[in-house]
Structure formats: structure tokens, C-alpha cells
mmCIF file of C-alpha atoms (C1' of nucleotides) in Angstrom:
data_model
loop_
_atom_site.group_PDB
_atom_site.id
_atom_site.type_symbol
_atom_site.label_atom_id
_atom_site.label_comp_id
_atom_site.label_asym_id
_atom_site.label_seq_id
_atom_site.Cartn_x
_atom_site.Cartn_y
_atom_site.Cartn_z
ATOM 1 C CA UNK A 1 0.000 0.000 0.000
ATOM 2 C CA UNK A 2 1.855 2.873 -1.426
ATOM 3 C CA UNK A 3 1.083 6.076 0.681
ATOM 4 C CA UNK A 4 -0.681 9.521 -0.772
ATOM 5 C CA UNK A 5 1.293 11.484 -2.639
ATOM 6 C CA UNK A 6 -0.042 14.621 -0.541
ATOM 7 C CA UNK A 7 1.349 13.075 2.655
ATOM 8 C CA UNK A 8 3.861 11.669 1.606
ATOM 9 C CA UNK A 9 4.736 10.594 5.200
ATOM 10 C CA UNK A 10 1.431 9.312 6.273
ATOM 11 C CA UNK A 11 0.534 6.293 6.061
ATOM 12 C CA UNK A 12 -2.223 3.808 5.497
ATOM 13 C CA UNK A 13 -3.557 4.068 9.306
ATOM 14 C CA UNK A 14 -3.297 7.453 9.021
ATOM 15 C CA UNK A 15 -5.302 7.800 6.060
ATOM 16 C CA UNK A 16 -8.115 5.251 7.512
ATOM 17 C CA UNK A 17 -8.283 7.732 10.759
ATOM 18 C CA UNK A 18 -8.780 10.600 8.621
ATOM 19 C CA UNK A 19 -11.504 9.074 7.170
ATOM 20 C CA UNK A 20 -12.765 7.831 10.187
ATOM 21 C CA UNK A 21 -12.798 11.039 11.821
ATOM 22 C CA UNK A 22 -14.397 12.938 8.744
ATOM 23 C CA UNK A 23 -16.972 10.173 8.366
ATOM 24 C CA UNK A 24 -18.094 10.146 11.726
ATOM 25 C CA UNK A 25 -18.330 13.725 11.833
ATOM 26 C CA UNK A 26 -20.575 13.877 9.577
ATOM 27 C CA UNK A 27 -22.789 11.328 10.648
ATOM 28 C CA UNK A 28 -22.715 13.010 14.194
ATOM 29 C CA UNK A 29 -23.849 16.350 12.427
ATOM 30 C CA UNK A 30 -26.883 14.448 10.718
ATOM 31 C CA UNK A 31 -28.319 12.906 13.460
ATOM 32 C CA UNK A 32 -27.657 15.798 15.938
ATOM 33 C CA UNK A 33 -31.326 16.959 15.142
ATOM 34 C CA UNK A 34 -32.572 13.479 16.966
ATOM 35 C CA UNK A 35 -29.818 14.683 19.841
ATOM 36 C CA UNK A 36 -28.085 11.781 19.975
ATOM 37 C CA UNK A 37 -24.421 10.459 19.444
ATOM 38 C CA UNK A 38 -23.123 8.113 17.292
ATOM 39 C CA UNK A 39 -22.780 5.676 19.831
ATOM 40 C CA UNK A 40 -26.216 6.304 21.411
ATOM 41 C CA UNK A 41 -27.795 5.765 17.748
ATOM 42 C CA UNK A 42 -25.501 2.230 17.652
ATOM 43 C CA UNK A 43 -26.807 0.744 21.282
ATOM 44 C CA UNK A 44 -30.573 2.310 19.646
ATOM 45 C CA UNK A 45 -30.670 0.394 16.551
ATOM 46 C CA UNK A 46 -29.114 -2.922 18.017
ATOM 47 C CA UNK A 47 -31.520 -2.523 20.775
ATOM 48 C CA UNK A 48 -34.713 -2.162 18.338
ATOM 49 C CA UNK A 49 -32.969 -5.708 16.382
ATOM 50 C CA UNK A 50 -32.669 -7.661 19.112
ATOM 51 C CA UNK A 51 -34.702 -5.833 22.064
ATOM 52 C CA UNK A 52 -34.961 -8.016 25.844
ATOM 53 C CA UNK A 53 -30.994 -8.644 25.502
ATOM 54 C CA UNK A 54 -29.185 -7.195 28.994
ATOM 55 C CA UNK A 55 -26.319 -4.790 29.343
ATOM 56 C CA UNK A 56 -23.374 -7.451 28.419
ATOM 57 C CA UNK A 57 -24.956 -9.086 26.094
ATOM 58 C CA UNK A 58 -26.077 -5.866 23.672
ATOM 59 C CA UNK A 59 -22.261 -4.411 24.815
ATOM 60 C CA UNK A 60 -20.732 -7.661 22.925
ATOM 61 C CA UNK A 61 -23.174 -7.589 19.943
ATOM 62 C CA UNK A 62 -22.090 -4.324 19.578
ATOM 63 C CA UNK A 63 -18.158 -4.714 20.789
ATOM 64 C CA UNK A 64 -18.449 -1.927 23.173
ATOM 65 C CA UNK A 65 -17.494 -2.376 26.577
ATOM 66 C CA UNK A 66 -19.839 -2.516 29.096
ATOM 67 C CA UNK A 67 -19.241 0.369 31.425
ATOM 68 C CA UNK A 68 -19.058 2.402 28.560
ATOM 69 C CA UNK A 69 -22.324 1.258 26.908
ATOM 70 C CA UNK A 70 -24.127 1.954 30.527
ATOM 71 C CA UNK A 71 -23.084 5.448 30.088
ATOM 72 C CA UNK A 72 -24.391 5.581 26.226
ATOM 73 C CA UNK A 73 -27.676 4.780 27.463
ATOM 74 C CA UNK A 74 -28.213 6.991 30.853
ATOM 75 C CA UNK A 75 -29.391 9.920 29.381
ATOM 76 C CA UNK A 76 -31.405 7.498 26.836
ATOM 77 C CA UNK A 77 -33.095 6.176 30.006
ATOM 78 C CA UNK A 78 -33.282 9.493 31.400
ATOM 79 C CA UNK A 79 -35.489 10.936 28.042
ATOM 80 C CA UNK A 80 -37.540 7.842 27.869
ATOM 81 C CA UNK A 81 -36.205 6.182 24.975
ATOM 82 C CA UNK A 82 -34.922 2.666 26.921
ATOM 83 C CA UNK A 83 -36.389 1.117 29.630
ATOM 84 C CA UNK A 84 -34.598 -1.438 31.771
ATOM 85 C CA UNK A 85 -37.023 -4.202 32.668
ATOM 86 C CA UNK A 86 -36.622 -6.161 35.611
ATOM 87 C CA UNK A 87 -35.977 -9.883 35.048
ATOM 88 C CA UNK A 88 -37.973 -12.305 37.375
ATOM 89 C CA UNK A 89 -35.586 -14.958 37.312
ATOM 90 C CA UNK A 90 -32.280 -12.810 37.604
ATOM 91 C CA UNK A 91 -32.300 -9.469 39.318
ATOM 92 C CA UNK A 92 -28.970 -8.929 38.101
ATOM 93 C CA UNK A 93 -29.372 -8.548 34.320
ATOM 94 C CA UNK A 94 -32.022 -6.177 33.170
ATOM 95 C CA UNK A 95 -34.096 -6.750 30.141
ATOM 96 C CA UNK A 96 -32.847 -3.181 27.687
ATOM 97 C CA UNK A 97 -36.078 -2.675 25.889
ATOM 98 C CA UNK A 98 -36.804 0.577 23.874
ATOM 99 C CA UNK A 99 -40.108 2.514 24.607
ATOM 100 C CA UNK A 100 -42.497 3.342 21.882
ATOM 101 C CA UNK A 101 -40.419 6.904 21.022
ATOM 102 C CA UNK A 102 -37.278 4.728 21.717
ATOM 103 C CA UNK A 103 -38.386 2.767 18.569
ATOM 104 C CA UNK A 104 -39.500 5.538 16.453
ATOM 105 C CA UNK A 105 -35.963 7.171 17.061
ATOM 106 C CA UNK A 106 -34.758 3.828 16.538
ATOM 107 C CA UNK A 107 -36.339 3.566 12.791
ATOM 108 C CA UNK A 108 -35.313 7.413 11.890
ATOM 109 C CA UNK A 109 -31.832 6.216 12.522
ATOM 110 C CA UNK A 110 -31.531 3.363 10.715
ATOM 111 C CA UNK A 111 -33.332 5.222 7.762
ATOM 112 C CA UNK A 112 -30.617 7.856 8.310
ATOM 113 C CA UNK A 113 -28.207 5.476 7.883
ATOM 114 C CA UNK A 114 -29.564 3.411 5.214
ATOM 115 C CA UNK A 115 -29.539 7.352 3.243
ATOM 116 C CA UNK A 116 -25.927 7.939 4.600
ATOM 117 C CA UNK A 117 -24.800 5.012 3.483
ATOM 118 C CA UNK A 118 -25.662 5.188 0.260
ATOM 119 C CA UNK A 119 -24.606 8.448 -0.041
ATOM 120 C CA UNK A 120 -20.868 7.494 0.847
ATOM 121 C CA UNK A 121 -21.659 4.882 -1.621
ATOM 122 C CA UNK A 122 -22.241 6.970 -4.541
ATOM 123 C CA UNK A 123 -19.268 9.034 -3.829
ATOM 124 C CA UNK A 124 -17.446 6.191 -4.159
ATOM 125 C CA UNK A 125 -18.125 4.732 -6.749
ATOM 126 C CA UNK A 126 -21.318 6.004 -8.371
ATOM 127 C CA UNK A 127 -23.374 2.851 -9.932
ATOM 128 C CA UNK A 128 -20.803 0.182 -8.870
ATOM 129 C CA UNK A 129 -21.962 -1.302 -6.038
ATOM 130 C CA UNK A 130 -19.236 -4.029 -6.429
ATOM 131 C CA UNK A 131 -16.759 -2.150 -5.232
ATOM 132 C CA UNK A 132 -18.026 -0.562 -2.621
ATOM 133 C CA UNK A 133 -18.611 -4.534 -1.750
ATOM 134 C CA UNK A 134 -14.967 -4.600 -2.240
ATOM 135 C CA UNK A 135 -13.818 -2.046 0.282
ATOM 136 C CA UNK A 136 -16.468 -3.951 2.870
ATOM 137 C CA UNK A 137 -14.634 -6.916 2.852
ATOM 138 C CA UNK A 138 -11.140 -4.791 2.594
ATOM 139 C CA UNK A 139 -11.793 -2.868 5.770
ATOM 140 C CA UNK A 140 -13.244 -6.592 7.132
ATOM 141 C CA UNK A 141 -9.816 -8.119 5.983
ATOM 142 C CA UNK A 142 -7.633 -5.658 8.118
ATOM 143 C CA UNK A 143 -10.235 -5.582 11.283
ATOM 144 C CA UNK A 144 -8.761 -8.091 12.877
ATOM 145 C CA UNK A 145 -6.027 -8.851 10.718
ATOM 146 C CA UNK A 146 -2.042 -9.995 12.541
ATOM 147 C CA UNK A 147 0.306 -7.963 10.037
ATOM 148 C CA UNK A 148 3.261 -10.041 10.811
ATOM 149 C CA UNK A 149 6.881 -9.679 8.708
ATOM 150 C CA UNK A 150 6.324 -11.139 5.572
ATOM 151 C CA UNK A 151 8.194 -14.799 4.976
ATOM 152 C CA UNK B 1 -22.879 0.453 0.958
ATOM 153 C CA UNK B 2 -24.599 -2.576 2.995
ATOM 154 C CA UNK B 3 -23.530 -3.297 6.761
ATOM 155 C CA UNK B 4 -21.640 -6.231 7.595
ATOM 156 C CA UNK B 5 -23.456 -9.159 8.288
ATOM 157 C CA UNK B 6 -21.940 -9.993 11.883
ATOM 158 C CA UNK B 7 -23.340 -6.072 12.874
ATOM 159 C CA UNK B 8 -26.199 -5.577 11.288
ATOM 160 C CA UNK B 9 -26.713 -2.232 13.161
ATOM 161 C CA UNK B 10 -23.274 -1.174 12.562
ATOM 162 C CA UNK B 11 -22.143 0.616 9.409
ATOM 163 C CA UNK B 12 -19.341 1.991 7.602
ATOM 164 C CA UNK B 13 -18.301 4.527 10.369
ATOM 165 C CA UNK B 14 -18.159 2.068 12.491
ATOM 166 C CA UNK B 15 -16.447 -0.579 10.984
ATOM 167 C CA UNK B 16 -13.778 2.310 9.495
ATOM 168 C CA UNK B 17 -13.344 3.043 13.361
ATOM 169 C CA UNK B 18 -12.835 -0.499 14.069
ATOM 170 C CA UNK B 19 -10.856 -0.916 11.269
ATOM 171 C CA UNK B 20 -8.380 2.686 12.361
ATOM 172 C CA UNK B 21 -8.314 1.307 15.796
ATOM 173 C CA UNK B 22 -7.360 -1.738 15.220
ATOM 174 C CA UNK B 23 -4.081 -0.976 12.340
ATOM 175 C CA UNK B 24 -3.200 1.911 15.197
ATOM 176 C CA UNK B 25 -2.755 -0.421 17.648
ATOM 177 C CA UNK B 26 -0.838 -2.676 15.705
ATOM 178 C CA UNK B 27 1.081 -0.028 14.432
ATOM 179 C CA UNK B 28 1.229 1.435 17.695
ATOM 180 C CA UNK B 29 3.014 -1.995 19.242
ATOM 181 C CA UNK B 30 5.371 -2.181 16.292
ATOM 182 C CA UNK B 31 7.330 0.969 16.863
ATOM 183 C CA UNK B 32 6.737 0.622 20.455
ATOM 184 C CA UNK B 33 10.330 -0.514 20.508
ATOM 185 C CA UNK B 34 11.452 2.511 19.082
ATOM 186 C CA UNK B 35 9.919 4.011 22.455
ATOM 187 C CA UNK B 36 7.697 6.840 19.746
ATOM 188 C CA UNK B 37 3.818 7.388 19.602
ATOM 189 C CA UNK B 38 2.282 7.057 16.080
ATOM 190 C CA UNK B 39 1.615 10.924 16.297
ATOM 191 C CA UNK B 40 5.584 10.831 17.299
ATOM 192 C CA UNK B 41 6.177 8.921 14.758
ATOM 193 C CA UNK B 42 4.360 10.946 11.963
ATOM 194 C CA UNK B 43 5.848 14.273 13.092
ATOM 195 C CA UNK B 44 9.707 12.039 13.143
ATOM 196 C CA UNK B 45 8.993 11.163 9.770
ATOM 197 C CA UNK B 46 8.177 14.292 8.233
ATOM 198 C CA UNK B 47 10.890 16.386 9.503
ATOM 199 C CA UNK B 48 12.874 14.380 8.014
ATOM 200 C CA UNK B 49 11.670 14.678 4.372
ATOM 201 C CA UNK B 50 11.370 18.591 5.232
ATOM 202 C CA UNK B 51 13.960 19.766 7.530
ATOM 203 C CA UNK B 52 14.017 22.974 9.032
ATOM 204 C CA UNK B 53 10.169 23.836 9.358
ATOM 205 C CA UNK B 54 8.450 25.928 11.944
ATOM 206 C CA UNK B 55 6.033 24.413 14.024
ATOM 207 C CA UNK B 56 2.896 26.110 12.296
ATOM 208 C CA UNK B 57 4.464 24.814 8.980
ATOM 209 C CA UNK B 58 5.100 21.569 10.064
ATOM 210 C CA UNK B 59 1.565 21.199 11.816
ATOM 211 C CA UNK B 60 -0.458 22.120 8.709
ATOM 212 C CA UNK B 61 1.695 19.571 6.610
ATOM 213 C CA UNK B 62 0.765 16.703 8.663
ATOM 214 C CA UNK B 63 -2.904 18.422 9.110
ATOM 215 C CA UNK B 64 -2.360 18.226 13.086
ATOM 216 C CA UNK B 65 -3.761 21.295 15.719
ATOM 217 C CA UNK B 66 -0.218 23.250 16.319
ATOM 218 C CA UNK B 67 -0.749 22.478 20.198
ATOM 219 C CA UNK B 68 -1.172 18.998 19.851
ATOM 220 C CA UNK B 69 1.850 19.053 17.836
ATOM 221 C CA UNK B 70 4.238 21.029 19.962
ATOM 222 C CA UNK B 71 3.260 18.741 22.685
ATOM 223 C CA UNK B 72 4.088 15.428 20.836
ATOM 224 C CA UNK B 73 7.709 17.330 20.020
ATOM 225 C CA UNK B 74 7.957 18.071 23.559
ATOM 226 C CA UNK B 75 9.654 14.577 24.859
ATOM 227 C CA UNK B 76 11.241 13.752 21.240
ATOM 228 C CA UNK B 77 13.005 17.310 22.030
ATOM 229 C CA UNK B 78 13.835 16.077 25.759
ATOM 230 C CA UNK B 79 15.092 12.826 24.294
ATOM 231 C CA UNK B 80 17.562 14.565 21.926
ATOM 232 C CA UNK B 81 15.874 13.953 18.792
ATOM 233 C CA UNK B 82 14.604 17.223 18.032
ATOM 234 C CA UNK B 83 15.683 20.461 18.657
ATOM 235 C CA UNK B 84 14.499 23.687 17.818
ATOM 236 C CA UNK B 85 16.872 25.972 16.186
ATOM 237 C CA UNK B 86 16.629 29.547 16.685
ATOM 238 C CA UNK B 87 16.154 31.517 13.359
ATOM 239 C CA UNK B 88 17.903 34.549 12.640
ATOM 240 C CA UNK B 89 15.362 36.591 10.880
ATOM 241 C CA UNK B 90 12.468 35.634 12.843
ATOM 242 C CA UNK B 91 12.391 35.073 16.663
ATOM 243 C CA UNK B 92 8.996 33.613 16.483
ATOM 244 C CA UNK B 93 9.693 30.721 15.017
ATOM 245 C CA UNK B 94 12.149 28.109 14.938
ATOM 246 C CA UNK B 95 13.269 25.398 12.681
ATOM 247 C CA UNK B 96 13.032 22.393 13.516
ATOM 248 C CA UNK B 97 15.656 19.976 12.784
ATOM 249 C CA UNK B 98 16.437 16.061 13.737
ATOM 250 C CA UNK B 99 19.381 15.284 15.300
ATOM 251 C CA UNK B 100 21.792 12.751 14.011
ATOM 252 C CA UNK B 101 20.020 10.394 16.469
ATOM 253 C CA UNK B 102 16.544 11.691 15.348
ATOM 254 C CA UNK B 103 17.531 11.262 11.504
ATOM 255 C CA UNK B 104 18.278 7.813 11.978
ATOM 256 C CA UNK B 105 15.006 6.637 14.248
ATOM 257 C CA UNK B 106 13.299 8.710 11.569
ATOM 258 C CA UNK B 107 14.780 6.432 9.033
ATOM 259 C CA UNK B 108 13.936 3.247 11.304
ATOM 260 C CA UNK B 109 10.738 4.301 11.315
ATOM 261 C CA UNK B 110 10.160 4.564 7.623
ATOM 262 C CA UNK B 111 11.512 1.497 6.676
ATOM 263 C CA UNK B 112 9.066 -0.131 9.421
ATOM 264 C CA UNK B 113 6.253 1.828 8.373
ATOM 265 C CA UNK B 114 6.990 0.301 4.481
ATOM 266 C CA UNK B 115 7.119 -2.963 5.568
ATOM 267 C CA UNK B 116 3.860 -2.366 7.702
ATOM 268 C CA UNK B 117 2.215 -1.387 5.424
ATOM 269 C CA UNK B 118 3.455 -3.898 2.537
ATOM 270 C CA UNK B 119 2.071 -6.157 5.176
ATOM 271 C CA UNK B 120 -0.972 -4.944 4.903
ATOM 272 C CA UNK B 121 -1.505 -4.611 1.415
ATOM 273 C CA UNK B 122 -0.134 -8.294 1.264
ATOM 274 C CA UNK B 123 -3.396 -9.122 3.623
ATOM 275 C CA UNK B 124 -5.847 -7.574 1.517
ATOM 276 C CA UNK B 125 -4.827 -8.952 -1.483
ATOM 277 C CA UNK B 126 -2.054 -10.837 -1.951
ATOM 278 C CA UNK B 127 -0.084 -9.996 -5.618
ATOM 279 C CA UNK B 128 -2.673 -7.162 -6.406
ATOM 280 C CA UNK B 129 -1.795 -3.630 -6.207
ATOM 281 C CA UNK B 130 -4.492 -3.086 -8.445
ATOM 282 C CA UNK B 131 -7.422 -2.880 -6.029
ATOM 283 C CA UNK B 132 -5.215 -1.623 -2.999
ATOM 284 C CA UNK B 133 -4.630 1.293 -4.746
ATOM 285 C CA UNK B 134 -8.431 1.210 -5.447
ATOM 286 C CA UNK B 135 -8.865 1.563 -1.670
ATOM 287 C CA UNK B 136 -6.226 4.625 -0.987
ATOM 288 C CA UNK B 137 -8.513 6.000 -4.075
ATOM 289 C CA UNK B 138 -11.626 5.129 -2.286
ATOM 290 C CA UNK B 139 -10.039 6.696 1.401
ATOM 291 C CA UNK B 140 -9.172 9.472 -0.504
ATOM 292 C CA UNK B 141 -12.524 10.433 -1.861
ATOM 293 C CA UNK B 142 -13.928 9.700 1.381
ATOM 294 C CA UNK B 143 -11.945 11.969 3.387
ATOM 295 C CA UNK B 144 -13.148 15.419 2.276
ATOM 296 C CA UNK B 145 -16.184 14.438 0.602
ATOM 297 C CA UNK B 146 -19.810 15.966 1.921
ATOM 298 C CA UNK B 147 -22.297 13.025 1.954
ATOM 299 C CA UNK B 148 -25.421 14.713 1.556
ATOM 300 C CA UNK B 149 -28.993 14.126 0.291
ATOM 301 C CA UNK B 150 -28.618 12.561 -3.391
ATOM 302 C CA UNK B 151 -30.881 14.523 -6.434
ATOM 303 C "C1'" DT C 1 -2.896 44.078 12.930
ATOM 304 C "C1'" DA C 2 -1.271 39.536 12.075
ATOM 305 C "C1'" DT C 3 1.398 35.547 13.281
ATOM 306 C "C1'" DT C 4 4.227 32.118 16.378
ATOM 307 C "C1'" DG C 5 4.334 29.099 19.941
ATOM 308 C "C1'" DT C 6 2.190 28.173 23.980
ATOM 309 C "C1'" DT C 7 -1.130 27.780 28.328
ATOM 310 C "C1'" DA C 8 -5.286 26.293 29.950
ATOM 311 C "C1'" DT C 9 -9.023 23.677 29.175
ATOM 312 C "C1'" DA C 10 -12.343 20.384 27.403
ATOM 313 C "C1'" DC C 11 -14.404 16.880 24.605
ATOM 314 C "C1'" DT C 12 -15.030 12.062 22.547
ATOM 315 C "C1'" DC C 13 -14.256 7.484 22.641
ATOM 316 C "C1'" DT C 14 -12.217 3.802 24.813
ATOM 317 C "C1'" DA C 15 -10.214 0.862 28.565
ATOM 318 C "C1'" DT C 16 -8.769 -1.357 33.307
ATOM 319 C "C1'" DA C 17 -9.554 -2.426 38.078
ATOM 320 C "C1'" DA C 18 -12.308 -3.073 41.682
ATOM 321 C "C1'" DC C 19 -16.715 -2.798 44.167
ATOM 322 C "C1'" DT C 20 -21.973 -4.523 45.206
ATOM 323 C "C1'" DA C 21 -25.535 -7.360 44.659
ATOM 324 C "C1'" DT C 22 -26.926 -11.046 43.105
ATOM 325 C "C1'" DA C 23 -26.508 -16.081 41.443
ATOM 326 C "C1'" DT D 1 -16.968 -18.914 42.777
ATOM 327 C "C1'" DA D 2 -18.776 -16.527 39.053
ATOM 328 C "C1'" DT D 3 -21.537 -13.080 36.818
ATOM 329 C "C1'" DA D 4 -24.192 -8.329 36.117
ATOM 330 C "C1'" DG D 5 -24.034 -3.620 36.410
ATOM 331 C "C1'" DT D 6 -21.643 -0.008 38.169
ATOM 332 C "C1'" DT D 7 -18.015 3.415 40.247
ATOM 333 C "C1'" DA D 8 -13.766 5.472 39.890
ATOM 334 C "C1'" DT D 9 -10.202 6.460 37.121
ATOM 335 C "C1'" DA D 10 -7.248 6.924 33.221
ATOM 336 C "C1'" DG D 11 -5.635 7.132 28.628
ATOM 337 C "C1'" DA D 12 -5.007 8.646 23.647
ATOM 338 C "C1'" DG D 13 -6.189 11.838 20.372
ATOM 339 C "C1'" DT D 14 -8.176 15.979 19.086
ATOM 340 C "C1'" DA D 15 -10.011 20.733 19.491
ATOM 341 C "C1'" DT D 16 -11.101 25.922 20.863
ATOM 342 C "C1'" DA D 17 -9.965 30.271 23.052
ATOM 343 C "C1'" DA D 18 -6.810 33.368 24.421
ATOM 344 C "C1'" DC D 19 -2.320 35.188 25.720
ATOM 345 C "C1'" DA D 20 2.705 37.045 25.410
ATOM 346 C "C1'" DA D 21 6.334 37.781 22.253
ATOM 347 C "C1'" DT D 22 7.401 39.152 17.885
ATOM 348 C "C1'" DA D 23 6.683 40.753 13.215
#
DNA sequence: TATTGTTATACTCTATAACTATA
DNA sequence: TATAGTTATAGAGTATAACAATA
């Protein structure tokens, strides 16, 4: 991976947090007007896929870690948009369910990002969905790729 | 774009972030023995390709806030590696300039940063330069771009 | 007035360790 | 003893405002 010929000293992973950085940005600024983070909108739309799950479990569905996914969803709990249900059988774990509004935010986001998505999509590569397939399974490659010294 | 199957919720911001975090770290534990930062390592890296920038000059190469900058100098500059020479027709600024001891880290840390990322490219696809350079075209037009609303 | 480097400060996201109450 | 949620705390990286020295 040759790097950019702008930067000529900045490599791959600092190209991919560039992009990360301007990316999220700008999915931060389009669902500021439901007032929530990108995180928040993450925990939201997992939670209205697979609703009843407790903390830990919607923390590793989600790879977040647990302490920090409690504090996603205070102030969701706080405005009414996730309800923690008592379990009868385990009065540890709480059932994470979304309320009514909690699942109409839920759907706005996930529309949002279905319309974002594309978007990036047609910036791409406009009409060539193949790829934009490709760079899914490059940035899937290098997740949780080892790069080791080559042979 | 379409999510990723395994996070159905989660799309390409997050798995971008996943993706940056994840080649940071690594990269992050590779120069580790070099006892630099990434951000150390950038800033090493491009000083030596451009000697004898100021601060401000420097910081807008490598598209970094000048504070954040002056403080990753800070223990490169206690450690010998950098110093900041005073210039005669402006006392404002300085040039910076690697020391014989910075020049060659910086050169360590190219040749590892070449090899990390060959490494990489080599994990995405093996023998192909082709679509790598597909995906530093496909970073690249996702860095600045402006997702918004399409026609 | 404008610019350089810096101080102070804060924000976002993430992470580790240890506590408490349950099981 | 093991697990669930939480508290306290910390870290990296980035950012804004303003200030003193200099131009």
C-alpha cells in the first residue's frame, strides 16, 4: 500500500483515521437533530434488532465495553427512549427494551443510515456497487487482521 | 454500501473506526520498541523529508492542531531527537531539525512503516496492487467528501 | 494588525480495576 | 466462585480560546 502522494509521510492508518474522523463527523452532524451520538444511535438500533438482551450481552453484539455502553444509554433512560425491565428470574441482568419513542428514534436512525450510506456509496463509486462490496470486505480483511513480517 | 453481516446495526463509520483502531494499535506496538507514539512517529517522519520547518508549517503539513503538535515534540526534544533551532530573521519561530540520532530513528521508522504497510496490502490482497490502490482511491474520496442528500 | 508558539481547558471514545448485589 | 451492572479512574487523540512575544 503505497502512501498519498499529498502526505507523503502518512501512512495507510493514518489515512483510515482521517476518514474515520471525517466520516463520523458527519454522521454526528446528521443525526444531531434526533440529539443523539453516534454511539447512542448504535446501542438504539441494536436494541430495536434484538430488544430483551441485557447490558453485556447488547455491549458484545455491539463490541463496546460494558461500562461504557451503561453510560451511552443513561441519558437514553433518562429521556424515555430505553427502559430497563426487571428480570424475574435474575435481578442482576435487566431486560434493555426501547419505549415506543425509543423505537420511532430507533427507525429514523436506521433510515438515516440506510440514506448515509448510500450516499458514501455513490461518492465512491457512483453505480458500482461491487466495489463498494470490495472495500467492505477490505476494511473486514484488516479488522482483525495480525500484520506479521512477511516470509 | 450494505452493513456487515456480523453487525447488522453497525455501518461503515463504524467498521472504518474499528478498522483505524485496530491498524493503530498494531502499528502502535510495532514501533513501540522505538519508544515513539504514532503521532511521534508521523511528526519524526516528516521532519525528516522537510527539515528545518516551523512548528505552524510543520503542523499544517501533517494536518495536526499546532498544540497537539508542539506537545508530541515536547519529549522527542527532551530525548535529543529534536531540537528547535533559533532563526535569525524571525524570533517567532524556529526550525526544527532532527538530530543525528533523530535522523536515523526517523529512518527506522520509515523502513518499518513500508514494511507495515506492505504487510498490509499483502493481507488484503495478496499480488494485487491493483485494487489496494483502489482503496487509498476510495479513502481518498472519502476523506473530504460531503455526503449529503442525493438529487 | 497579524502571526508564532504556547497555556489552559475540554471533549469524545475507549479501557482497566475493583466494588456490590446477586446467582 | 462466578456473573451483572456499576463506580472510579485513566488514557489517547483531538479541538477551541486566548495570551505574550514578535513581526
Amino acid at each position: 500500500m503505497s502512501t498519498s502522494p499529498t502526505h507523503p509521510e502518512l501512512g495507510a492508518g493514518w489515512l483510515l483515521g482521517a476518514v474515520h474522523r471525517h466520516i463520523r463527523s458527519r454522521w454526528a452532524e446528521r443525526i444531531r437533530a434526533y440529539d443523539v451520538t453516534p454511539p447512542q444511535a448504535a446501542a438504539l438500533r441494536a436494541l430495536a434488532s434484538a430488544p430483551g438482551l441485557s447490558l453485556r450481552e447488547l455491549a458484545r453484539q455491539i463490541e463496546a465495553e460494558p461500562i461504557n455502553l451503561s453510560r451511552t444509554l443513561e441519558p437514553l433512560e433518562e429521556r424515555g427512549l430505553v427502559c430497563r425491565e426487571p428480570r424475574p428470574n435474575d435481578r442482576r441482568a435487566h431486560a434493555l427494551v426501547l419505549t415506543p419513542r425509543g423505537l420511532d428514534l430507533a427507525a429514523s436512525l436506521t433510515a438515516a443510515a440506510a440514506e448515509f450510506e448510500h450516499e458514501l456509496a455513490t461518492l465512491l463509486d457512483p453505480g458500482f456497487d461491487q466495489t463498494v462490496a470490495w472495500l467492505h470486505r477490505a476494511l473486514a480483511t484488516l479488522r482483525t487482521s495480525e500484520p506479521s513480517q512477511p516470509g
